[in-house]
mmCIF file of C-alpha atoms in Angstrom:
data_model
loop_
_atom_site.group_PDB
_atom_site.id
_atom_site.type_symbol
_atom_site.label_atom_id
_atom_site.label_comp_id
_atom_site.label_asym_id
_atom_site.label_seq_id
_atom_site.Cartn_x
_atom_site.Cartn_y
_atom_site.Cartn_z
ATOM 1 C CA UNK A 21 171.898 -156.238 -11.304
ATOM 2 C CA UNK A 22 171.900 -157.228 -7.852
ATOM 3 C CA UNK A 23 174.316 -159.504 -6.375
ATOM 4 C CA UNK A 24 174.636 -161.165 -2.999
ATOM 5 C CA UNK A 25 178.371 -162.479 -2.303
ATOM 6 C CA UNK A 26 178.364 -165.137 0.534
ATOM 7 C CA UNK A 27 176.059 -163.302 2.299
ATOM 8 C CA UNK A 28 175.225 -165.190 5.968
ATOM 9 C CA UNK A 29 173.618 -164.086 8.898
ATOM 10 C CA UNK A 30 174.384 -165.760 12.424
ATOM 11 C CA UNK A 31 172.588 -164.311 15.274
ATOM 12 C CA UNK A 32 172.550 -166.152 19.247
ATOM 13 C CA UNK A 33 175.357 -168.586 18.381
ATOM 14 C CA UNK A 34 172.633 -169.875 15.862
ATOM 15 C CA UNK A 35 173.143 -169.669 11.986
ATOM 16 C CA UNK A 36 169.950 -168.094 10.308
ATOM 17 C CA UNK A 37 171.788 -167.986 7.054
ATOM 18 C CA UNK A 38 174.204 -170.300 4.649
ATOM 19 C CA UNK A 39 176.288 -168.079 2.771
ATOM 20 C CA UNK A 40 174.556 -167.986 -0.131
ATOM 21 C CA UNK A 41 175.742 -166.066 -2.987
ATOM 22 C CA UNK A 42 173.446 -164.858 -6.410
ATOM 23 C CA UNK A 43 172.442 -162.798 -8.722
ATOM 24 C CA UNK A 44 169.379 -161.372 -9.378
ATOM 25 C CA UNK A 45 169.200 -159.734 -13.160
ATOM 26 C CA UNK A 46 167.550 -157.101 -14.739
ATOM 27 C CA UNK A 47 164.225 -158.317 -16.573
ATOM 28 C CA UNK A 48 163.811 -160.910 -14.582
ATOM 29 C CA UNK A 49 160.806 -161.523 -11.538
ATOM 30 C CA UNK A 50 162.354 -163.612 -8.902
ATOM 31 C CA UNK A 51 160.407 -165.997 -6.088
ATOM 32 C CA UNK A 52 161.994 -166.873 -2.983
ATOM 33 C CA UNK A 53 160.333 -169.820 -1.530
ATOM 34 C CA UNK A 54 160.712 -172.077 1.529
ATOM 35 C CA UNK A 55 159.100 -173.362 4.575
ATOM 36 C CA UNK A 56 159.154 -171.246 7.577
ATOM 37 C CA UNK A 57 161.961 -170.866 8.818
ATOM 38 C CA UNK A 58 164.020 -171.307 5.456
ATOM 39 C CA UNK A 59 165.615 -167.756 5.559
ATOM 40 C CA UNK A 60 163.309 -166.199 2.974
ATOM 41 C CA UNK A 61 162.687 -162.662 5.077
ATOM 42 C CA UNK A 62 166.542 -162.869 6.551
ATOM 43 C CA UNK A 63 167.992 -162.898 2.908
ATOM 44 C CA UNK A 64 165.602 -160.241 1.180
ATOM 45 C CA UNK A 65 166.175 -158.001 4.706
ATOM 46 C CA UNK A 66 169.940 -158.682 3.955
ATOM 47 C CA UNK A 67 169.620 -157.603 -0.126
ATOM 48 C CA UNK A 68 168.060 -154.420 1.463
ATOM 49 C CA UNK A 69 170.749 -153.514 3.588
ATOM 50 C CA UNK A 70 168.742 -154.116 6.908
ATOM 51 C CA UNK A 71 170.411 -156.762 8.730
ATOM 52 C CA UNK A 72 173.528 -155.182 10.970
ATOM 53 C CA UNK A 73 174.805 -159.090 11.968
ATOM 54 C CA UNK A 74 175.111 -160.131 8.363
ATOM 55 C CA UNK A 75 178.527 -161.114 7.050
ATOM 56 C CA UNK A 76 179.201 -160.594 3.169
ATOM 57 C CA UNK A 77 179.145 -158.619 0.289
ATOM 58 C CA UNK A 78 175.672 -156.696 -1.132
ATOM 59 C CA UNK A 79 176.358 -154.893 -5.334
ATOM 60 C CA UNK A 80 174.341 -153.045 -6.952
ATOM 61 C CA UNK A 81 175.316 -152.145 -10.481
ATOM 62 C CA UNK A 82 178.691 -153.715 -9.407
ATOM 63 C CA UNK A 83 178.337 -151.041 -6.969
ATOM 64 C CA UNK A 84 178.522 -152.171 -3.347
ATOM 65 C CA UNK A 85 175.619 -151.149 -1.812
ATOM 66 C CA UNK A 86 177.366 -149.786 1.383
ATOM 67 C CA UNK A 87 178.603 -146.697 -0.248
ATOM 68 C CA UNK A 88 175.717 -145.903 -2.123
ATOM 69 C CA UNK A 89 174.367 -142.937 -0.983
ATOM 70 C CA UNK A 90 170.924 -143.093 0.985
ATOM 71 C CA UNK A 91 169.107 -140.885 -1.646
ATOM 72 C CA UNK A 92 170.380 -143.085 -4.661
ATOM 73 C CA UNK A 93 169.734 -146.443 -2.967
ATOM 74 C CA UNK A 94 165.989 -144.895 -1.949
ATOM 75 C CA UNK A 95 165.534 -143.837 -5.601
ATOM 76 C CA UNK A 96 166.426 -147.535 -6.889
ATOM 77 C CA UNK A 97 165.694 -150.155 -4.502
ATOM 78 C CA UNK A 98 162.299 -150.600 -2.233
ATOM 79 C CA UNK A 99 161.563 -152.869 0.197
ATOM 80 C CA UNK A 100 158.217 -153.584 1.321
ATOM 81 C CA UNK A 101 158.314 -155.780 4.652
ATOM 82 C CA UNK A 102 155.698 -158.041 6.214
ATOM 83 C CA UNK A 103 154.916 -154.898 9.127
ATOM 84 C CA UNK A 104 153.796 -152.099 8.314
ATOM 85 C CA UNK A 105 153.937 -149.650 11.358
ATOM 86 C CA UNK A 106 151.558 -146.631 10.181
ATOM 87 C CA UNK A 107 149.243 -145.022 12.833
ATOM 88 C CA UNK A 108 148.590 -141.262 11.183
ATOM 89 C CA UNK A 109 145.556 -140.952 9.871
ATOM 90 C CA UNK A 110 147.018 -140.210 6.808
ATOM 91 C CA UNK A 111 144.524 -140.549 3.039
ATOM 92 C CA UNK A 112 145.211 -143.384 0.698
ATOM 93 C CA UNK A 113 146.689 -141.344 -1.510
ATOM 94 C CA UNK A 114 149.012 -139.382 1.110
ATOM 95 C CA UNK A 115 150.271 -143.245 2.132
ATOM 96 C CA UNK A 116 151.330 -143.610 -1.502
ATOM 97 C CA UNK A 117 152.598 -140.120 -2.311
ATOM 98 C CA UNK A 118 155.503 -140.862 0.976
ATOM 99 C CA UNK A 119 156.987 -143.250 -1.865
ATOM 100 C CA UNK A 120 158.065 -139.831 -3.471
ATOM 101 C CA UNK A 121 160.161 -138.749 -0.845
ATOM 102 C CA UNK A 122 163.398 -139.555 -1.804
ATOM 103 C CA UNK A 123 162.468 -137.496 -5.323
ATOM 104 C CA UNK A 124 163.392 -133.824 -6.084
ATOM 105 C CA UNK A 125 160.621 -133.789 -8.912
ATOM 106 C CA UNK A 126 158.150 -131.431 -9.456
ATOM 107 C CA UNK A 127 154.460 -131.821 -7.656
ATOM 108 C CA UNK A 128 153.265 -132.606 -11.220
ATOM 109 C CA UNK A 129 155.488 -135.391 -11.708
ATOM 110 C CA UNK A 130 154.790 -136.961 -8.508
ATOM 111 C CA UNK A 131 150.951 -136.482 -8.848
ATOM 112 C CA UNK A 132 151.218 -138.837 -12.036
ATOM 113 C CA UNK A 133 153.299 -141.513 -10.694
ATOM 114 C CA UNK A 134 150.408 -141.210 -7.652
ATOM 115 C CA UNK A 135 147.731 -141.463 -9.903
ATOM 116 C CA UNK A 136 149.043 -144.357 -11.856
ATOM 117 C CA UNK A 137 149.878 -145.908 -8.748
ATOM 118 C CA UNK A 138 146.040 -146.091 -7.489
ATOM 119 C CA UNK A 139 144.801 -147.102 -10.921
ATOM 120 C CA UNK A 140 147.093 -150.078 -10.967
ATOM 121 C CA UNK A 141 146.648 -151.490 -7.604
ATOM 122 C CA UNK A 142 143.226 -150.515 -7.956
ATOM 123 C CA UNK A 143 142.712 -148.125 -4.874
ATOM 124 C CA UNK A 144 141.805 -145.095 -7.146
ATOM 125 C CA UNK A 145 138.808 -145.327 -5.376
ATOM 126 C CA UNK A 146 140.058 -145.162 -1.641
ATOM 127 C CA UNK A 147 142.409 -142.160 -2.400
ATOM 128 C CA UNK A 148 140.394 -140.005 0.212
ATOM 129 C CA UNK A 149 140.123 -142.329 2.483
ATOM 130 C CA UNK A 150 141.605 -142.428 5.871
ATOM 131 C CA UNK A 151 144.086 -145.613 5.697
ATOM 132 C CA UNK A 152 143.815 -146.236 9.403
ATOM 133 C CA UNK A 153 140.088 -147.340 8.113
ATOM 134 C CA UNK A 154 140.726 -149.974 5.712
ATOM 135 C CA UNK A 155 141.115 -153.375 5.338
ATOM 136 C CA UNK A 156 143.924 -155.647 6.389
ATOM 137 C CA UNK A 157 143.916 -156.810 2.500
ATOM 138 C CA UNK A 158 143.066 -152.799 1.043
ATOM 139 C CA UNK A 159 146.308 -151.675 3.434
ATOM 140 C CA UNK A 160 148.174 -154.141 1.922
ATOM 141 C CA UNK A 161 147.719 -152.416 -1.739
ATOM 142 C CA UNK A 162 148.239 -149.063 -0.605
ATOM 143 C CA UNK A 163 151.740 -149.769 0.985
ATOM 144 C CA UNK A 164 152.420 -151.999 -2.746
ATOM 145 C CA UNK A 165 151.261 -148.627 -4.511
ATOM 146 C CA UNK A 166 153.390 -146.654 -1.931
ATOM 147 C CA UNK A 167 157.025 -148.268 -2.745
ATOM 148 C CA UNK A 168 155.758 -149.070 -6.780
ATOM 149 C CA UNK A 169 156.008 -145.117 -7.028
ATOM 150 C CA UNK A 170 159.692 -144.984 -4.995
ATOM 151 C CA UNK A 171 160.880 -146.353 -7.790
ATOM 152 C CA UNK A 172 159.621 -144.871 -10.440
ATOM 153 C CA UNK A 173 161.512 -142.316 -12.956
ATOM 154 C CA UNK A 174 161.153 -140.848 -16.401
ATOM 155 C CA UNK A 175 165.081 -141.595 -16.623
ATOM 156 C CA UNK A 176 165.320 -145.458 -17.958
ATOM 157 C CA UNK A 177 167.885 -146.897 -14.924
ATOM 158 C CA UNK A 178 167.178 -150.523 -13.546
ATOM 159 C CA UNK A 179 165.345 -150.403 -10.323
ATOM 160 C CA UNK A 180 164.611 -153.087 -7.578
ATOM 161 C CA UNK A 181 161.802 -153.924 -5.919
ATOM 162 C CA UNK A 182 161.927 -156.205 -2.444
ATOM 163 C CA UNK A 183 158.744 -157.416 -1.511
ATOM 164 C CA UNK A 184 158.217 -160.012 1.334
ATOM 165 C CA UNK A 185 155.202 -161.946 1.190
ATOM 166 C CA UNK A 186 153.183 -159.047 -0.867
ATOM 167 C CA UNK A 187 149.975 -161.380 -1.698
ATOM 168 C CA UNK A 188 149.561 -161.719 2.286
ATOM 169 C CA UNK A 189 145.783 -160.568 3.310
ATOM 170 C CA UNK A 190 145.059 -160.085 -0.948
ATOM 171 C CA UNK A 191 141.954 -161.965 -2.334
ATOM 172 C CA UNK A 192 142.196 -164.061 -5.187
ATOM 173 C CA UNK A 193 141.837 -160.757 -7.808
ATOM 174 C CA UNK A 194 143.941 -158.845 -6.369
ATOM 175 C CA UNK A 195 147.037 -161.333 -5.828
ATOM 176 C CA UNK A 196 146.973 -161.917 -9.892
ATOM 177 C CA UNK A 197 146.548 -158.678 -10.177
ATOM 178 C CA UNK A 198 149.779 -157.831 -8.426
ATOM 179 C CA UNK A 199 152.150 -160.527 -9.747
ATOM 180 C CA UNK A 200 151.052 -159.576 -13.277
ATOM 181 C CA UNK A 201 152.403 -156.143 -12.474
ATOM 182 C CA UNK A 202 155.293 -157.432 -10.731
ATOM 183 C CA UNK A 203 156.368 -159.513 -13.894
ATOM 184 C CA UNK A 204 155.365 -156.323 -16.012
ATOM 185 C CA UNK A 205 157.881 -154.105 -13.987
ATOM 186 C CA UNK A 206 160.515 -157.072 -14.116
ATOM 187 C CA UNK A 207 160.363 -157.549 -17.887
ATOM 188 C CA UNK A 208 160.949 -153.655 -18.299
ATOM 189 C CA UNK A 209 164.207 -153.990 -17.516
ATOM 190 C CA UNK A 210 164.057 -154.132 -14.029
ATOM 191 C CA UNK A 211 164.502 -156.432 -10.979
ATOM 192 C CA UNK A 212 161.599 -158.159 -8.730
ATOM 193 C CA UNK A 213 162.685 -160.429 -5.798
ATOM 194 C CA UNK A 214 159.511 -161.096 -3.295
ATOM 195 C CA UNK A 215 158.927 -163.428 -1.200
ATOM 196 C CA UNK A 216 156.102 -166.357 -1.163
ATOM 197 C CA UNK A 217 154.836 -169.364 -0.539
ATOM 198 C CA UNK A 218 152.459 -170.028 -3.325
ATOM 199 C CA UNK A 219 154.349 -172.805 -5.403
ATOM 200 C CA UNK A 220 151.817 -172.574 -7.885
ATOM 201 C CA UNK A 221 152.345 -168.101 -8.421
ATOM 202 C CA UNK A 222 156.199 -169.180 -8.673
ATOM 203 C CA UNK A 223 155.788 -171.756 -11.284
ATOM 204 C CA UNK A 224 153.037 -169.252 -13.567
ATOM 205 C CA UNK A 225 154.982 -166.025 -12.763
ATOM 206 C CA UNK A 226 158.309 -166.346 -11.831
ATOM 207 C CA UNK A 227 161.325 -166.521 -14.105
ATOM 208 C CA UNK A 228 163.990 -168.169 -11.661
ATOM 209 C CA UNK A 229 163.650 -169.228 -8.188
ATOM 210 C CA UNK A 230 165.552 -169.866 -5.488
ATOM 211 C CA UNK A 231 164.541 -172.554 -2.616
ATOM 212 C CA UNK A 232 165.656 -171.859 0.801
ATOM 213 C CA UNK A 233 165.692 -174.913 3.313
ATOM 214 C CA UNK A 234 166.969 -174.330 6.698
ATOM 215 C CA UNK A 235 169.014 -171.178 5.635
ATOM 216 C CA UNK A 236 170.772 -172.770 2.817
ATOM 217 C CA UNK A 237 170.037 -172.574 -0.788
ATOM 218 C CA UNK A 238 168.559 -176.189 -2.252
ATOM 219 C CA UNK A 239 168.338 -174.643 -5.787
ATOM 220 C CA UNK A 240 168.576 -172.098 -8.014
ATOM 221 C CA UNK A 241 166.643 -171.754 -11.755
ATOM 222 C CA UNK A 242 164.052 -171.492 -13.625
ATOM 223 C CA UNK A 243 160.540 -172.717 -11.595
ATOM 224 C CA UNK A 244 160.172 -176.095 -13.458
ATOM 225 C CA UNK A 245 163.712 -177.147 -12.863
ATOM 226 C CA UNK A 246 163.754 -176.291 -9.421
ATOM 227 C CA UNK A 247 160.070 -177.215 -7.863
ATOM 228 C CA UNK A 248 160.109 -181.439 -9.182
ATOM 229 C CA UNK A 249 158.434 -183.561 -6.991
ATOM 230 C CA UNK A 250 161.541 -184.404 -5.492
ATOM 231 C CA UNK A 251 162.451 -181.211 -4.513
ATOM 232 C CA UNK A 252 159.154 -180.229 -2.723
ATOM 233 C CA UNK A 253 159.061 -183.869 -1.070
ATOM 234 C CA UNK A 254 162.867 -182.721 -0.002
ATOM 235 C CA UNK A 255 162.506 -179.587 1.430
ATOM 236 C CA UNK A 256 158.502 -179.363 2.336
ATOM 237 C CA UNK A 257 157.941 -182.968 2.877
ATOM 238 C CA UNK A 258 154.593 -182.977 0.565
ATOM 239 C CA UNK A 259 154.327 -185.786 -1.925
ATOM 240 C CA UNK A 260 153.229 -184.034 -5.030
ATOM 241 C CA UNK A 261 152.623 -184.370 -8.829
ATOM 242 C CA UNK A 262 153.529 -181.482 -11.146
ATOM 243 C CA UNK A 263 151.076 -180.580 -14.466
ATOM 244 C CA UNK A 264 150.771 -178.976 -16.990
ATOM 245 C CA UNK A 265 147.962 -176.216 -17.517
ATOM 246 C CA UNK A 266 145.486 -177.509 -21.122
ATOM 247 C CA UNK A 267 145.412 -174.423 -22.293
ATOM 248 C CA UNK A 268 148.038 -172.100 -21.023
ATOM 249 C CA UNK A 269 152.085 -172.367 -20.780
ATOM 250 C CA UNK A 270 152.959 -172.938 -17.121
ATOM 251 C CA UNK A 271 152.388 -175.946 -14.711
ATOM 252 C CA UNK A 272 150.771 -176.220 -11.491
ATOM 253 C CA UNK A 273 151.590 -178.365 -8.427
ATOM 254 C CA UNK A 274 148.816 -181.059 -7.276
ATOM 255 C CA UNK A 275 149.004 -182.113 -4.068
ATOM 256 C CA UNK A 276 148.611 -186.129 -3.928
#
């Protein structure tokens, strides 16, 4: 479980975020959506411990994260931000293997999580590849590969992962592709908060989600309850119709 209690940020004498308090829950894949400038990136920085000016209380486990030690928080909750600031020339599969490093396991047990790793962000064939050569949209998988292993463990604890706009640069394939494993992890008993602003992922993947207007919260819940037309015509200012899929169980936003 994590749990934000009146968590706000205030930077420059301006207010980039509401206290907003919440909890996120085990088996569940949470969306954070918004327009820019909501205070999607400022909360999930804050629910990683990376904002210094923020004001409230972080848990984890009904543990507050503060006094967690750096090694346990490493080993349970990964953040993936919107930068990624790499400039070795480093192999695909020596990007994703750093995910390891707050592990004591063996070489064997980090090769696996590795190897699983490549196969399910499907980069097994980039391993030996320099990373400073690929794609803006092939990077993009190998830093997702890179914090999936961080938090991956033989022992069966909840783990988080933080992930701010992760389908960012991904083609059409590969962003399913993701958010199916992102809702795989989440239903195993573990927590998923990311960031998008794809009503239409949030509504087919997401089990609650919270809109973010302005730095304050506008609603909280499952996807259906909380993106209405009235909503989205609130906080985006689209006028929109909301339908259902003919052959599968989610809707989809339409805009008029």
């Amino acid at each position: 479980m994590l749990q934000a209690a009146s968590v706000s940020v205030h930077r420059l004498n301006k207010t980039l975020l509401h206290p907003i308090s919440v909890i996120f829950n085990p088996g569940e894949l949470i969306v954070l959506l918004g327009p820019n400038g909501a205070g999607k990136s400022t909360l999930l920085h804050c629910l990683a411990g990376g904002v210094a000016d923020s004001t409230g209380e972080l848990y984890w486990q009904q543990q507050p994260i503060n006094q967690l030690s750096r090694q346990f928080k490493s080993q349970h909750i990964a953040f993936l931000g919107q930068q990624h600031q790499l400039q070795f020339a480093f192999t695909v599969a020596e990007v994703v293997a750093l995910g390891r490093l707050p592990w004591n396991t063996s070489s064997a047990e980090n090769s696996h999580w590795v190897k699983l790793a490549l196969q399910c962000f499907d980069i097994i064939h980039l391993q030996n590849r320099n990373y400073l050569s690929l794609s803006g949209g092939e990077q993009q998988r190998v830093q997702l590969a890179r914090v999936w292993v961080q938090v991956q463990a033989k022992k069966p604890e909840t783990r988080c992962l933080l992930l701010d706009e992760p389908l960012a640069a991904l083609d059409p394939k590969h962003q399913l592709q993701l958010m199916e494993e992102a809702r795989q992890f989440a239903h195993a008993g573990h927590v998923v908060v990311m960031v998008l602003h794809d009503m239409n992922m949030a509504l087919r993947y997401a089990d609650r989600v919270l809109l973010l207007n302005e730095g304050k919260a506008e609603g909280w819940g499952k996807p259906v309850e909380v993106l209405t037309p009235e909503q989205i015509a609130n906080v985006f200012s689209l006028n929109v119709s909301i339908m259902s899929h003919p052959d599968r169980d989610f809707s989809f936003v339409v805009i008029n």
